[in-house]
Amino acid sequence: MVKRMRLLGFMFHSPMNHTILSWAHPESTQGTEFARPEFWQHIARTLERGRFDGLFLADTFSAYDVYRDSYEPTVRYGVVCPQHDPVVLIPVMALATRHLGFGTTMSTNAYHPYVLARTMATLDHLTGGRVGWNVVTGISRSEYRNLSMEDWLPHDERYDRADEYLDLCNQLWGSWEPDAVIADAERGIYADPAKVHRVNFRGRYFTSAGPLVTLPSPQGRPVIFQAGSSGRGRDFAVRHAEVVFSIQLHARAMRVYGDDLRSRAEQLGRDPNEIKITYGVQAFVGESEAQARELQQEMVERIPLDAALARLSSSLGFDFSTVPIDEPLEQIRTEASQGLVTALTTLYGGTMTVREAAVRWGASVGMPQVVGTPEQVADQLQALHEEGGGDGFNLTPTYTPGSFDMFVDTVVPILQARGQVRREYTARTFREQLLEE
Amino acid sequence: MVKRMRLLGFMFHSPMNHTILSWAHPESTQGTEFARPEFWQHIARTLERGRFDGLFLADTFSAYDVYRDSYEPTVRYGVVCPQHDPVVLIPVMALATRHLGFGTTMSTNAYHPYVLARTMATLDHLTGGRVGWNVVTGISRSEYRNLSMEDWLPHDERYDRADEYLDLCNQLWGSWEPDAVIADAERGIYADPAKVHRVNFRGRYFTSAGPLVTLPSPQGRPVIFQAGSSGRGRDFAVRHAEVVFSIQLHARAMRVYGDDLRSRAEQLGRDPNEIKITYGVQAFVGESEAQARELQQEMVERIPLDAALARLSSSLGFDFSTVPIDEPLEQIRTEASQGLVTALTTLYGGTMTVREAAVRWGASVGMPQVVGTPEQVADQLQALHEEGGGDGFNLTPTYTPGSFDMFVDTVVPILQARGQVRREYTARTFREQLLEE
């Protein structure tokens, strides 16, 4: 039996997504159109035409500024900057579609749980049950500096706070029983107060009396996405998430990650099959293999070194202007960089130079790239899926919106013919759509 | 010369707006449809057909619970409860219209300035310059209890904090110069970093490094709405607002309020003509005067006493279950209620009982009602406009969406014939639309 491959688009509300300067590709309109609703409605319609499960929107609240302590290259090259609020895109795209789901990032540091719970429930109503929340608990130094959080909690304690945050949200979403609403106009009774409950939450970080002021929503609560990478982060993910999103460079690393996650789930007494894992991937599709490789090459060559180093420095929280960039990764030995460079070495191998690693990172942020004709791309995805043991992919586009159209029109029919992805939607909610086998 | 009358719709993202149990009117669909996008798109199209300036959305983060320390009547009768997030309605309605503006309430207590500034700028882009922000600085006890704010600031200090909040927002909205974006795909340059600035804000309540990560938006910043009523609140309003919204029961009270506001503006060195004032009003339109009065009567009779007392108690922050409700207002003398009852006495006269005052409050929250045939309603609005000296009205509907359709189809053409409201839109932004004479 073929194991179903979930497909989600993977974007930022920004001129680019994961490839630096992709907005400058001749067929990309994202650089000038990303702030307009029409751009997003086109993307949503395309993904729905391809029977994707949903679109996943990442988010941060700052411009990358670790490299040389400056946001200069970030702004100059538009490196995920500007970055507009993704939450308000959801109604825009929902109005252009009927089945596509929308998972958006909202940081537990930027919103009070009551505010977030209300916004998510509202969106679940407006979309008819098609909303997901990507729980982000960490925050970068540049985000601290924008959000009045200069004295912030240590890493592990942030997860303790996030555990409490989720507990409170869940209680708020449960504060109206599903059948509390009566809406009997003749008797003039709107709801049964006996079925609406205070939560009286008194935690270490938050208090909230409740009840939430939103009606029980189609899904009850949004689909919970999470992307924990540290040990504590993975424990948080298996405690709360329905879908875990991860970036792993190849099938072997996916297998290692998935095995670890599933064993953590078991240790916590949770059925590992309840948690679906999707991996980030980028596809370059051409009419010929040569054309696809040319596109891939062209996108990489466009990446300015400064922009790549700026992004890598912020991703890893280490200023790479302080080390010689033409030395192999394994030669870089500074106290501050030790762990980070080890991580890069694991990713790319020790003989790669910092310069090369930065450009690789600037192209796909550690995601594997699948390249070739539609048939070859389908083969490579299928191999990653089977060997990696995941449940599907978050597909980041190259040029936009065209590369999504290309993928949907040429690769999806092949995956459909193989029974790997759906031909028609049947689920009633985003959760059902993601969890169905 | 006829002084132009601004018109804004005035609603909650809730089963009702300002008249308790209005959702139970036979022609109202808001009770069952308010959580769906189609309901709001219909409203927006209707108001745009009537060439309204915009729609104004009020908001709070809790259920009324001062009366008997309970939310029972609030939930039972749906007294502005549930109340969903209004912010995400803006893209929904913007997609159904081209000119209508949208002013939404966002509390300075619920969002960090950086988060709010980003959301507002994003919405200004998505709507093509049609967004306004109603700055709310106060918060009720029941909101405290939901938002982890049990030790909150004293009243006047809340305005100091809000002053700082607005200063920071304004700096963030100005952090990209209007011509910072280059978007030159051939040279691969997105923006000029020399035109994007840190704000390095270090206030008493907030810090933020900046820059904001949104592009300069069509309006630069949202139209600033405010509704200060206390002395400190009015000073805050004249310092920051472009449109001040107020509730005054009759033309004389409007005149007093407006004169005070304008003199405060002058004292602060601001041109009073820069600030437009709109007053809340409710219209009952019938084919005959008798039919209109019947509608008005019917809406009032539907209001349950408990619901009315629950709303009044939360509006004034005093539990009216502790006083005899059939005594005239002037007889009510408890220490806690003194100032509040004086306010009610000023509003309704001292011989009215608490019971009667509660029902009046439950019908229109202190807003005047204009009642009659389309011609009579137009006359009464014109009289309020001329004698009150304001710049327009926030019109709260009765049954929805039908009463808006009725108003637009019958009253607006009369006001248009008199040159009181516009026949066609000409402004490019919400700000221009509101401020044009």
Short mmCIF file of N, CA and C in Angstrom, two decimals, chain A residues 181-246:
data_model
loop_
_atom_site.label_atom_id
_atom_site.label_comp_id
_atom_site.label_asym_id
_atom_site.label_seq_id
_atom_site.Cartn_x
_atom_site.Cartn_y
_atom_site.Cartn_z
N VAL A 181 -24.81 26.83 22.47
CA VAL A 181 -25.61 27.84 21.76
C VAL A 181 -26.99 27.29 21.41
N ILE A 182 -28.00 28.09 21.72
CA ILE A 182 -29.39 27.71 21.46
C ILE A 182 -29.95 28.59 20.33
N ALA A 183 -29.71 29.87 20.39
CA ALA A 183 -30.15 30.85 19.38
C ALA A 183 -31.63 30.68 19.04
N ASP A 184 -32.44 30.68 20.06
CA ASP A 184 -33.89 30.53 19.89
C ASP A 184 -34.49 31.94 19.89
N ALA A 185 -34.80 32.43 18.71
CA ALA A 185 -35.26 33.81 18.58
C ALA A 185 -36.63 34.00 19.24
N GLU A 186 -37.50 33.00 19.14
CA GLU A 186 -38.83 33.17 19.73
C GLU A 186 -38.79 33.31 21.24
N ARG A 187 -37.99 32.44 21.89
CA ARG A 187 -37.86 32.55 23.34
C ARG A 187 -36.86 33.63 23.75
N GLY A 188 -36.08 34.10 22.80
CA GLY A 188 -35.10 35.13 23.12
C GLY A 188 -33.93 34.61 23.94
N ILE A 189 -33.57 33.36 23.71
CA ILE A 189 -32.44 32.76 24.45
C ILE A 189 -31.30 32.50 23.48
N TYR A 190 -30.14 33.08 23.76
CA TYR A 190 -29.00 32.87 22.88
C TYR A 190 -28.20 31.62 23.23
N ALA A 191 -27.85 31.48 24.49
CA ALA A 191 -27.01 30.34 24.89
C ALA A 191 -27.33 29.93 26.32
N ASP A 192 -26.92 28.72 26.67
CA ASP A 192 -27.16 28.19 28.01
C ASP A 192 -25.96 28.48 28.91
N PRO A 193 -26.13 29.41 29.85
CA PRO A 193 -24.98 29.79 30.70
C PRO A 193 -24.41 28.60 31.48
N ALA A 194 -25.21 27.58 31.71
CA ALA A 194 -24.70 26.41 32.45
C ALA A 194 -23.68 25.64 31.64
N LYS A 195 -23.62 25.90 30.34
CA LYS A 195 -22.66 25.20 29.48
C LYS A 195 -21.48 26.09 29.06
N VAL A 196 -21.37 27.21 29.74
CA VAL A 196 -20.25 28.14 29.47
C VAL A 196 -19.51 28.34 30.79
N HIS A 197 -18.20 28.03 30.79
CA HIS A 197 -17.49 27.91 32.06
C HIS A 197 -16.31 28.87 32.19
N ARG A 198 -16.14 29.36 33.40
CA ARG A 198 -14.90 30.06 33.72
C ARG A 198 -13.75 29.06 33.63
N VAL A 199 -12.54 29.56 33.38
CA VAL A 199 -11.39 28.65 33.46
C VAL A 199 -10.63 28.92 34.76
N ASN A 200 -10.73 30.15 35.28
CA ASN A 200 -10.04 30.51 36.52
C ASN A 200 -8.60 30.00 36.54
N PHE A 201 -7.89 30.31 35.49
CA PHE A 201 -6.52 29.84 35.33
C PHE A 201 -5.57 30.73 36.13
N ARG A 202 -4.78 30.11 37.00
CA ARG A 202 -3.77 30.87 37.74
C ARG A 202 -2.45 30.14 37.62
N GLY A 203 -1.70 30.47 36.60
CA GLY A 203 -0.43 29.79 36.37
C GLY A 203 0.73 30.61 36.89
N ARG A 204 1.93 30.16 36.54
CA ARG A 204 3.13 30.87 36.97
C ARG A 204 3.34 32.11 36.09
N TYR A 205 2.92 32.03 34.83
CA TYR A 205 3.18 33.12 33.88
C TYR A 205 1.90 33.87 33.47
N PHE A 206 0.78 33.20 33.54
CA PHE A 206 -0.47 33.80 33.06
C PHE A 206 -1.61 33.55 34.04
N THR A 207 -2.54 34.53 34.08
CA THR A 207 -3.81 34.29 34.74
C THR A 207 -4.91 34.64 33.75
N SER A 208 -6.02 33.95 33.84
CA SER A 208 -7.16 34.27 32.98
C SER A 208 -8.42 33.67 33.60
N ALA A 209 -9.44 34.50 33.71
CA ALA A 209 -10.68 34.03 34.32
C ALA A 209 -11.54 33.25 33.34
N GLY A 210 -11.55 33.71 32.06
CA GLY A 210 -12.45 33.10 31.10
C GLY A 210 -13.88 33.47 31.41
N PRO A 211 -14.87 32.97 30.68
CA PRO A 211 -14.71 32.12 29.49
C PRO A 211 -14.17 32.91 28.31
N LEU A 212 -13.70 32.19 27.28
CA LEU A 212 -13.35 32.84 26.02
C LEU A 212 -14.65 33.40 25.43
N VAL A 213 -14.54 34.52 24.70
CA VAL A 213 -15.77 35.11 24.14
C VAL A 213 -16.01 34.72 22.68
N THR A 214 -15.49 33.54 22.30
CA THR A 214 -15.81 33.05 20.96
C THR A 214 -16.64 31.78 21.06
N LEU A 215 -17.50 31.59 20.07
CA LEU A 215 -18.30 30.36 20.01
C LEU A 215 -17.39 29.16 19.72
N PRO A 216 -17.81 27.97 20.15
CA PRO A 216 -17.07 26.76 19.76
C PRO A 216 -16.92 26.76 18.24
N SER A 217 -15.70 26.55 17.76
CA SER A 217 -15.45 26.71 16.32
C SER A 217 -15.53 25.35 15.62
N PRO A 218 -15.59 25.35 14.29
CA PRO A 218 -15.76 24.08 13.56
C PRO A 218 -14.78 22.99 13.98
N GLN A 219 -13.51 23.36 14.18
CA GLN A 219 -12.53 22.34 14.60
C GLN A 219 -12.36 22.28 16.12
N GLY A 220 -13.05 23.11 16.86
CA GLY A 220 -12.85 23.14 18.31
C GLY A 220 -11.62 23.93 18.70
N ARG A 221 -10.52 23.66 18.05
CA ARG A 221 -9.28 24.43 18.21
C ARG A 221 -8.50 24.26 16.91
N PRO A 222 -7.56 25.17 16.64
CA PRO A 222 -6.79 25.04 15.39
C PRO A 222 -5.95 23.77 15.41
N VAL A 223 -5.58 23.28 14.24
CA VAL A 223 -4.60 22.21 14.18
C VAL A 223 -3.30 22.76 14.76
N ILE A 224 -2.67 22.00 15.66
CA ILE A 224 -1.45 22.49 16.30
C ILE A 224 -0.22 21.97 15.54
N PHE A 225 0.53 22.92 14.98
CA PHE A 225 1.81 22.63 14.32
C PHE A 225 2.94 23.03 15.26
N GLN A 226 4.04 22.32 15.18
CA GLN A 226 5.20 22.73 15.96
C GLN A 226 6.46 22.26 15.26
N ALA A 227 7.57 22.94 15.53
CA ALA A 227 8.82 22.60 14.85
C ALA A 227 9.97 22.55 15.84
N GLY A 228 9.83 21.76 16.88
CA GLY A 228 10.88 21.68 17.90
C GLY A 228 12.15 21.04 17.34
N SER A 229 13.30 21.63 17.65
CA SER A 229 14.53 20.99 17.21
C SER A 229 15.42 20.57 18.39
N SER A 230 15.50 21.39 19.44
CA SER A 230 16.28 20.99 20.62
C SER A 230 15.57 19.84 21.33
N GLY A 231 16.28 19.23 22.31
CA GLY A 231 15.67 18.14 23.08
C GLY A 231 14.39 18.60 23.78
N ARG A 232 14.49 19.73 24.48
CA ARG A 232 13.33 20.25 25.20
C ARG A 232 12.23 20.64 24.20
N GLY A 233 12.66 21.17 23.06
CA GLY A 233 11.71 21.56 22.02
C GLY A 233 10.98 20.35 21.45
N ARG A 234 11.69 19.24 21.30
CA ARG A 234 11.04 18.03 20.78
C ARG A 234 10.04 17.47 21.79
N ASP A 235 10.41 17.55 23.05
CA ASP A 235 9.46 17.08 24.08
C ASP A 235 8.20 17.94 24.07
N PHE A 236 8.39 19.25 23.88
CA PHE A 236 7.24 20.15 23.78
C PHE A 236 6.38 19.77 22.58
N ALA A 237 7.06 19.48 21.47
CA ALA A 237 6.34 19.14 20.24
C ALA A 237 5.50 17.88 20.41
N VAL A 238 6.10 16.85 20.98
CA VAL A 238 5.33 15.59 21.08
C VAL A 238 4.24 15.70 22.14
N ARG A 239 4.36 16.65 23.03
CA ARG A 239 3.31 16.84 24.02
C ARG A 239 2.08 17.51 23.39
N HIS A 240 2.32 18.48 22.49
CA HIS A 240 1.21 19.33 22.02
C HIS A 240 0.84 19.18 20.55
N ALA A 241 1.82 18.82 19.71
CA ALA A 241 1.60 18.99 18.26
C ALA A 241 0.78 17.87 17.65
N GLU A 242 0.05 18.24 16.60
CA GLU A 242 -0.60 17.24 15.75
C GLU A 242 0.24 17.02 14.50
N VAL A 243 0.89 18.09 14.05
CA VAL A 243 1.81 18.00 12.92
C VAL A 243 3.12 18.65 13.32
N VAL A 244 4.21 17.89 13.20
CA VAL A 244 5.53 18.45 13.48
C VAL A 244 6.21 18.72 12.15
N PHE A 245 6.73 19.94 12.01
CA PHE A 245 7.43 20.32 10.80
C PHE A 245 8.92 20.36 11.10
N SER A 246 9.73 19.79 10.22
CA SER A 246 11.16 19.77 10.47
C SER A 246 11.95 19.98 9.18
#
